[in-house]
PDB file of C-alpha atoms in Angstrom:
ATOM      1  CA  MET A   1       9.478  40.085 192.185  1.00 50.00           C
ATOM      2  CA  SER A   2       8.982  37.828 194.826  1.00 45.00           C
ATOM      3  CA  ALA A   3      11.960  35.654 196.296  1.00 45.00           C
ATOM      4  CA  ALA A   4      10.175  32.492 194.652  1.00 43.00           C
ATOM      5  CA  ALA A   5      10.116  33.992 191.188  1.00 43.00           C
ATOM      6  CA  SER A   6      13.579  35.474 191.233  1.00 38.00           C
ATOM      7  CA  ALA A   7      14.883  32.086 192.213  1.00 38.00           C
ATOM      8  CA  PHE A   8      13.636  30.739 188.913  1.00 36.00           C
ATOM      9  CA  THR A   9      14.299  33.609 186.862  1.00 35.00           C
ATOM     10  CA  PHE A  10      17.380  34.999 184.944  1.00 34.00           C
ATOM     11  CA  SER A  11      17.753  38.051 182.635  1.00 34.00           C
ATOM     12  CA  LEU A  12      20.174  38.528 179.899  1.00 37.00           C
ATOM     13  CA  SER A  13      22.972  40.948 180.706  1.00 38.00           C
ATOM     14  CA  PRO A  14      23.470  44.008 178.719  1.00 41.00           C
ATOM     15  CA  ASN A  15      26.323  41.909 176.643  1.00 42.00           C
ATOM     16  CA  PRO A  16      25.096  39.766 174.118  1.00 41.00           C
ATOM     17  CA  LEU A  17      24.916  36.221 175.384  1.00 40.00           C
ATOM     18  CA  ASN A  18      27.193  33.654 173.199  1.00 41.00           C
ATOM     19  CA  LEU A  19      24.530  30.827 172.965  1.00 36.00           C
ATOM     20  CA  THR A  20      26.473  28.575 170.864  1.00 39.00           C
ATOM     21  CA  HIS A  21      29.256  28.413 173.257  1.00 38.00           C
ATOM     22  CA  LEU A  22      27.002  28.369 176.054  1.00 36.00           C
ATOM     23  CA  LEU A  23      25.210  25.214 174.617  1.00 38.00           C
ATOM     24  CA  GLN A  24      28.581  23.608 174.010  1.00 41.00           C
ATOM     25  CA  ARG A  25      29.340  24.109 177.390  1.00 39.00           C
ATOM     26  CA  ASN A  26      26.108  23.147 179.008  1.00 41.00           C
ATOM     27  CA  THR A  27      23.663  21.005 176.974  1.00 39.00           C
ATOM     28  CA  SER A  28      20.903  21.836 179.841  1.00 36.00           C
ATOM     29  CA  LEU A  29      20.602  25.242 179.051  1.00 35.00           C
ATOM     30  CA  ILE A  30      17.086  26.392 178.621  1.00 35.00           C
ATOM     31  CA  VAL A  31      14.868  28.847 177.067  1.00 36.00           C
ATOM     32  CA  PHE A  32      15.317  32.571 175.878  1.00 34.00           C
ATOM     33  CA  SER A  33      13.051  35.111 175.210  1.00 35.00           C
ATOM     34  CA  SER A  34      13.783  38.549 174.095  1.00 36.00           C
ATOM     35  CA  ALA A  35      14.210  40.031 177.495  1.00 39.00           C
ATOM     36  CA  SER A  36      14.362  37.262 180.039  1.00 38.00           C
ATOM     37  CA  THR A  37      13.892  33.547 180.516  1.00 40.00           C
ATOM     38  CA  SER A  38      11.697  31.980 183.422  1.00 40.00           C
ATOM     39  CA  ILE A  39      10.915  28.592 184.608  1.00 41.00           C
ATOM     40  CA  GLY A  40       8.031  28.575 187.036  1.00 42.00           C
ATOM     41  CA  ARG A  41       7.675  26.286 189.912  1.00 43.00           C
ATOM     42  CA  ASN A  42       4.367  24.991 189.081  1.00 45.00           C
ATOM     43  CA  LEU A  43       5.318  24.042 185.453  1.00 44.00           C
ATOM     44  CA  LYS A  44       4.822  20.507 185.057  1.00 45.00           C
ATOM     45  CA  PRO A  45       7.977  18.210 183.761  1.00 49.00           C
ATOM     46  CA  PRO A  46       6.586  17.110 180.292  1.00 48.00           C
ATOM     47  CA  SER A  47       5.560  20.808 179.311  1.00 43.00           C
ATOM     48  CA  LEU A  48       8.904  21.705 180.648  1.00 44.00           C
ATOM     49  CA  ARG A  49      10.548  18.893 178.140  1.00 42.00           C
ATOM     50  CA  ARG A  50       8.424  19.370 175.202  1.00 42.00           C
ATOM     51  CA  GLN A  51       7.719  23.291 175.112  1.00 41.00           C
ATOM     52  CA  LEU A  52      10.591  24.864 176.514  1.00 39.00           C
ATOM     53  CA  LEU A  53      13.540  23.306 175.196  1.00 39.00           C
ATOM     54  CA  PHE A  54      15.086  24.192 171.966  1.00 40.00           C
ATOM     55  CA  GLY A  55      15.476  20.531 170.942  1.00 43.00           C
ATOM     56  CA  VAL A  56      18.150  20.229 173.656  1.00 42.00           C
ATOM     57  CA  PRO A  57      17.493  17.342 175.990  1.00 45.00           C
ATOM     58  CA  ILE A  58      18.122  18.037 179.786  1.00 43.00           C
ATOM     59  CA  PRO A  59      20.023  15.499 181.764  1.00 43.00           C
ATOM     60  CA  HIS A  60      18.646  13.934 184.834  1.00 42.00           C
ATOM     61  CA  GLY A  61      18.928  16.488 187.671  1.00 42.00           C
ATOM     62  CA  SER A  62      17.047  19.209 189.389  1.00 39.00           C
ATOM     63  CA  PHE A  63      17.712  23.001 188.586  1.00 39.00           C
ATOM     64  CA  LYS A  64      19.781  24.663 191.098  1.00 40.00           C
ATOM     65  CA  ARG A  65      20.421  28.496 190.953  1.00 43.00           C
ATOM     66  CA  SER A  66      23.994  29.691 189.949  1.00 39.00           C
ATOM     67  CA  SER A  67      25.124  33.184 189.354  1.00 40.00           C
ATOM     68  CA  SER A  68      23.733  33.626 185.869  1.00 40.00           C
ATOM     69  CA  ILE A  69      22.562  30.047 184.768  1.00 42.00           C
ATOM     70  CA  PHE A  70      20.962  26.984 185.737  1.00 39.00           C
ATOM     71  CA  THR A  71      22.920  23.979 186.339  1.00 40.00           C
ATOM     72  CA  PRO A  72      21.434  20.310 186.825  1.00 42.00           C
ATOM     73  CA  SER A  73      21.949  18.417 189.864  1.00 39.00           C
ATOM     74  CA  ARG A  74      21.256  14.721 190.363  1.00 43.00           C
ATOM     75  CA  HIS A  75      17.435  14.701 191.422  1.00 39.00           C
ATOM     76  CA  PHE A  76      15.126  15.425 188.519  1.00 37.00           C
ATOM     77  CA  PHE A  77      12.059  14.190 187.362  1.00 39.00           C
ATOM     78  CA  SER A  78      12.006  10.617 185.484  1.00 38.00           C
ATOM     79  CA  PRO A  79      11.122  10.985 181.621  1.00 50.00           C
ATOM     80  CA  VAL A  80       7.168  10.710 181.052  1.00 55.00           C
ATOM     81  CA  MET A  81       6.330   9.026 177.800  1.00 70.00           C
ATOM     82  CA  GLU A  82       3.397  10.382 176.000  1.00 89.00           C
ATOM     83  CA  TRP A  83       0.144   8.364 175.880  1.00 96.00           C
ATOM     84  CA  GLN A  84      -2.334   8.657 172.530  1.00 97.00           C
ATOM     85  CA  ASP A  85      -5.593   7.650 172.149  1.00 97.00           C
ATOM     86  CA  CYS A  86      -7.474   6.470 168.664  1.00 98.00           C
ATOM     87  CA  THR A  87     -11.113   5.849 168.369  1.00 98.00           C
ATOM     88  CA  VAL A  88     -12.541   4.603 165.044  1.00 98.00           C
ATOM     89  CA  LYS A  89     -15.851   3.057 163.988  1.00 97.00           C
ATOM     90  CA  SER A  90     -17.477   1.500 161.393  1.00 97.00           C
ATOM     91  CA  GLU A  91     -20.801  -0.080 160.534  1.00 97.00           C
ATOM     92  CA  ILE A  92     -20.881  -3.750 159.957  1.00 98.00           C
ATOM     93  CA  ASP A  93     -23.472  -5.719 157.857  1.00 97.00           C
ATOM     94  CA  VAL A  94     -24.163  -8.605 160.300  1.00 98.00           C
ATOM     95  CA  PRO A  95     -25.852  -9.030 163.620  1.00 98.00           C
ATOM     96  CA  VAL A  96     -24.368  -7.589 166.706  1.00 98.00           C
ATOM     97  CA  SER A  97     -23.682 -11.333 168.040  1.00 98.00           C
ATOM     98  CA  VAL A  98     -21.817 -12.292 164.787  1.00 98.00           C
ATOM     99  CA  ALA A  99     -19.704  -9.166 165.053  1.00 98.00           C
ATOM    100  CA  TYR A 100     -18.800  -9.813 168.677  1.00 98.00           C
ATOM    101  CA  ASN A 101     -18.159 -13.485 168.097  1.00 98.00           C
ATOM    102  CA  ALA A 102     -15.910 -12.639 165.011  1.00 98.00           C
ATOM    103  CA  TYR A 103     -13.830 -10.083 166.985  1.00 98.00           C
ATOM    104  CA  SER A 104     -13.570 -12.389 170.000  1.00 98.00           C
ATOM    105  CA  ASP A 105     -11.322 -14.637 167.839  1.00 98.00           C
ATOM    106  CA  ARG A 106      -8.319 -13.144 168.721  1.00 98.00           C
ATOM    107  CA  GLU A 107      -5.965 -15.443 166.579  1.00 98.00           C
ATOM    108  CA  SER A 108      -7.894 -14.529 163.423  1.00 98.00           C
ATOM    109  CA  ILE A 109      -7.118 -10.642 164.014  1.00 98.00           C
ATOM    110  CA  PRO A 110      -3.967 -10.877 161.954  1.00 98.00           C
ATOM    111  CA  ARG A 111      -5.994 -11.867 159.009  1.00 97.00           C
ATOM    112  CA  TRP A 112      -7.686  -8.386 159.032  1.00 98.00           C
ATOM    113  CA  MET A 113      -5.902  -5.941 160.944  1.00 98.00           C
ATOM    114  CA  PRO A 114      -2.745  -4.727 158.848  1.00 95.00           C
ATOM    115  CA  PHE A 115      -0.086  -4.204 161.311  1.00 96.00           C
ATOM    116  CA  ILE A 116      -0.797  -7.155 163.531  1.00 98.00           C
ATOM    117  CA  SER A 117       1.444 -10.221 162.394  1.00 97.00           C
ATOM    118  CA  SER A 118       0.392 -12.791 165.313  1.00 98.00           C
ATOM    119  CA  VAL A 119      -1.607 -13.290 168.052  1.00 98.00           C
ATOM    120  CA  LYS A 120      -1.290 -16.560 170.014  1.00 98.00           C
ATOM    121  CA  ILE A 121      -3.437 -17.336 173.260  1.00 98.00           C
ATOM    122  CA  LEU A 122      -1.764 -18.971 175.854  1.00 98.00           C
ATOM    123  CA  GLU A 123      -3.231 -22.678 176.430  1.00 96.00           C
ATOM    124  CA  ASP A 124      -3.101 -22.630 180.137  1.00 97.00           C
ATOM    125  CA  LYS A 125      -4.302 -19.296 180.664  1.00 97.00           C
ATOM    126  CA  PRO A 126      -6.674 -18.212 177.748  1.00 97.00           C
ATOM    127  CA  GLU A 127      -7.477 -14.813 178.853  1.00 98.00           C
ATOM    128  CA  LEU A 128      -3.670 -13.943 178.476  1.00 98.00           C
ATOM    129  CA  SER A 129      -2.199 -13.746 174.788  1.00 98.00           C
ATOM    130  CA  LYS A 130       1.038 -12.949 172.977  1.00 98.00           C
ATOM    131  CA  TRP A 131       0.822 -10.097 170.141  1.00 98.00           C
ATOM    132  CA  SER A 132       3.447  -9.057 167.565  1.00 98.00           C
ATOM    133  CA  LEU A 133       3.427  -6.040 165.550  1.00 97.00           C
ATOM    134  CA  LYS A 134       5.098  -5.680 162.487  1.00 95.00           C
ATOM    135  CA  TYR A 135       4.827  -2.887 159.913  1.00 94.00           C
ATOM    136  CA  LYS A 136       6.914  -0.485 157.701  1.00 93.00           C
ATOM    137  CA  ALA A 137       6.414   3.117 158.343  1.00 92.00           C
ATOM    138  CA  PHE A 138       8.172   6.402 158.837  1.00 92.00           C
ATOM    139  CA  GLY A 139      11.041   5.147 156.859  1.00 90.00           C
ATOM    140  CA  ARG A 140      11.795   2.057 158.981  1.00 89.00           C
ATOM    141  CA  ASP A 141      10.800  -1.482 159.728  1.00 93.00           C
ATOM    142  CA  ILE A 142       8.812  -1.396 163.067  1.00 93.00           C
ATOM    143  CA  GLU A 143       8.385  -4.308 165.178  1.00 96.00           C
ATOM    144  CA  PHE A 144       6.894  -4.675 168.839  1.00 96.00           C
ATOM    145  CA  SER A 145       5.597  -7.430 170.865  1.00 97.00           C
ATOM    146  CA  TRP A 146       3.221  -7.522 174.202  1.00 98.00           C
ATOM    147  CA  LEU A 147       1.341  -9.795 176.630  1.00 98.00           C
ATOM    148  CA  ALA A 148      -2.181  -8.803 176.795  1.00 98.00           C
ATOM    149  CA  ARG A 149      -4.981  -9.720 179.292  1.00 98.00           C
ATOM    150  CA  ASN A 150      -8.575  -9.821 178.204  1.00 98.00           C
ATOM    151  CA  MET A 151     -10.777  -8.324 180.880  1.00 97.00           C
ATOM    152  CA  GLN A 152     -14.102  -9.641 181.730  1.00 97.00           C
ATOM    153  CA  PRO A 153     -16.108  -9.006 178.579  1.00 97.00           C
ATOM    154  CA  ILE A 154     -19.744  -8.100 178.389  1.00 98.00           C
ATOM    155  CA  PRO A 155     -21.263 -10.576 175.735  1.00 98.00           C
ATOM    156  CA  ASN A 156     -22.239  -8.549 172.441  1.00 98.00           C
ATOM    157  CA  GLN A 157     -21.498  -5.244 174.069  1.00 98.00           C
ATOM    158  CA  LYS A 158     -17.949  -4.990 174.877  1.00 98.00           C
ATOM    159  CA  ILE A 159     -14.466  -6.565 174.719  1.00 98.00           C
ATOM    160  CA  HIS A 160     -11.346  -4.839 176.385  1.00 98.00           C
ATOM    161  CA  TRP A 161      -7.756  -5.455 177.276  1.00 98.00           C
ATOM    162  CA  ARG A 162      -4.425  -4.062 178.790  1.00 98.00           C
ATOM    163  CA  SER A 163      -1.077  -4.968 178.110  1.00 98.00           C
ATOM    164  CA  LEU A 164       0.926  -6.601 181.034  1.00 98.00           C
ATOM    165  CA  GLU A 165       4.533  -6.874 179.460  1.00 97.00           C
ATOM    166  CA  GLY A 166       5.840  -5.158 176.115  1.00 97.00           C
ATOM    167  CA  LEU A 167       4.592  -2.151 174.488  1.00 96.00           C
ATOM    168  CA  PRO A 168       2.084  -0.308 176.846  1.00 97.00           C
ATOM    169  CA  ASN A 169      -1.159  -0.302 175.575  1.00 98.00           C
ATOM    170  CA  ARG A 170      -4.795  -0.684 176.452  1.00 98.00           C
ATOM    171  CA  GLY A 171      -8.114  -0.733 174.545  1.00 98.00           C
ATOM    172  CA  ALA A 172     -11.767  -1.601 173.824  1.00 98.00           C
ATOM    173  CA  VAL A 173     -14.286  -2.665 171.260  1.00 98.00           C
ATOM    174  CA  ARG A 174     -17.778  -1.794 171.729  1.00 98.00           C
ATOM    175  CA  PHE A 175     -20.821  -3.087 169.656  1.00 98.00           C
ATOM    176  CA  PHE A 176     -23.806  -1.234 169.123  1.00 98.00           C
ATOM    177  CA  PRO A 177     -27.130  -3.178 167.379  1.00 97.00           C
ATOM    178  CA  LYS A 178     -28.297  -0.898 164.529  1.00 95.00           C
ATOM    179  CA  GLY A 179     -30.916  -3.464 163.538  1.00 90.00           C
ATOM    180  CA  PRO A 180     -31.517  -7.210 163.428  1.00 93.00           C
ATOM    181  CA  SER A 181     -28.485  -7.565 160.503  1.00 96.00           C
ATOM    182  CA  SER A 182     -26.204  -4.674 161.079  1.00 98.00           C
ATOM    183  CA  CYS A 183     -24.402  -3.201 164.018  1.00 98.00           C
ATOM    184  CA  ILE A 184     -21.809  -0.413 164.768  1.00 98.00           C
ATOM    185  CA  VAL A 185     -18.236  -1.238 165.890  1.00 98.00           C
ATOM    186  CA  GLU A 186     -16.102   1.089 167.918  1.00 98.00           C
ATOM    187  CA  LEU A 187     -12.568   0.401 168.617  1.00 98.00           C
ATOM    188  CA  THR A 188     -10.548   2.395 170.974  1.00 98.00           C
ATOM    189  CA  VAL A 189      -6.809   2.016 171.541  1.00 98.00           C
ATOM    190  CA  SER A 190      -4.564   3.669 173.688  1.00 98.00           C
ATOM    191  CA  TYR A 191      -0.868   3.477 173.570  1.00 96.00           C
ATOM    192  CA  GLU A 192       2.605   4.754 174.846  1.00 96.00           C
ATOM    193  CA  VAL A 193       4.391   6.253 172.131  1.00 94.00           C
ATOM    194  CA  PRO A 194       7.655   4.046 171.864  1.00 91.00           C
ATOM    195  CA  GLN A 195      10.976   5.957 171.755  1.00 89.00           C
ATOM    196  CA  LEU A 196      11.539   4.655 168.672  1.00 86.00           C
ATOM    197  CA  LEU A 197       8.578   6.894 167.329  1.00 91.00           C
ATOM    198  CA  ALA A 198       8.715   9.720 169.355  1.00 92.00           C
ATOM    199  CA  PRO A 199      10.292  11.911 166.570  1.00 92.00           C
ATOM    200  CA  PHE A 200       7.089  11.151 164.663  1.00 93.00           C
ATOM    201  CA  ALA A 201       4.474  11.594 167.903  1.00 92.00           C
ATOM    202  CA  SER A 202       2.396  14.269 165.968  1.00 92.00           C
ATOM    203  CA  ALA A 203       1.897  12.180 162.703  1.00 95.00           C
ATOM    204  CA  LEU A 204       1.461   8.723 164.427  1.00 95.00           C
ATOM    205  CA  LYS A 205      -2.087   9.086 165.761  1.00 95.00           C
ATOM    206  CA  PRO A 206      -3.552  10.020 162.214  1.00 96.00           C
ATOM    207  CA  PHE A 207      -1.553   7.245 160.777  1.00 96.00           C
ATOM    208  CA  LEU A 208      -2.600   4.598 163.340  1.00 96.00           C
ATOM    209  CA  GLU A 209      -6.347   6.068 163.012  1.00 97.00           C
ATOM    210  CA  THR A 210      -6.022   5.247 159.084  1.00 97.00           C
ATOM    211  CA  LEU A 211      -4.681   1.790 159.766  1.00 97.00           C
ATOM    212  CA  LEU A 212      -7.553   0.983 162.455  1.00 98.00           C
ATOM    213  CA  ARG A 213     -10.483   2.266 159.882  1.00 98.00           C
ATOM    214  CA  ARG A 214      -8.657  -0.039 157.221  1.00 97.00           C
ATOM    215  CA  GLY A 215      -8.577  -2.748 159.768  1.00 98.00           C
ATOM    216  CA  LEU A 216     -12.415  -2.433 160.458  1.00 98.00           C
ATOM    217  CA  ASP A 217     -13.108  -2.353 156.718  1.00 97.00           C
ATOM    218  CA  ARG A 218     -11.536  -5.591 156.240  1.00 98.00           C
ATOM    219  CA  PHE A 219     -13.146  -6.807 159.645  1.00 98.00           C
ATOM    220  CA  ALA A 220     -16.591  -6.277 157.786  1.00 97.00           C
ATOM    221  CA  THR A 221     -15.618  -8.680 155.147  1.00 97.00           C
ATOM    222  CA  PHE A 222     -14.386 -11.148 157.797  1.00 98.00           C
ATOM    223  CA  ALA A 223     -17.440 -10.941 159.748  1.00 98.00           C
ATOM    224  CA  LYS A 224     -19.869 -11.664 156.714  1.00 96.00           C
ATOM    225  CA  SER A 225     -18.027 -14.963 156.197  1.00 95.00           C
ATOM    226  CA  TYR A 226     -17.782 -15.845 159.803  1.00 94.00           C
TER     227      TYR A 226
END
């Protein structure tokens, strides 16, 4: 074994290791296999956090080698939150120009998107808008807000935005004509999983996709009367 590998590897001693006592003394202790445990130099921090830990958080610090275990020092990677992407699409029975204009009416979005409670366009900066999200899910009341900037649109083709403050998110709505009186609306939303919902990260994406599809179904009705 090379010196580099040995610097990041330790083996279990012949005597059984008292893991309960060890974890009580040092919550940064890491991963165990049947014979040995290794942490490679090139292992990326998110993988280290998500895949190698037995649900035990590592305090901020880098790993230093000790005689038999790893102990944390003061310099360690910063937490990297997980981003998720959701894309849904729906056929809307209105001309593409009508769908585009209806979706451009940001302050009306709470009328058809289930989890958006309010949208307020800034009077002096109409490209900016304040958004509020309120919804009950995963056994708790969820509330978030953010300030978004609408980027330069492409009329009848694309609306896109990114958040400047609050809940980190970005997204785009694309419009594809299907005929003189119908079109396809494709909505993509990307967001950073909030710490509040981190325990439900694996269920969050399909849950949000369901809400977005429901929102587009309601948008289809809204656009017909726009």
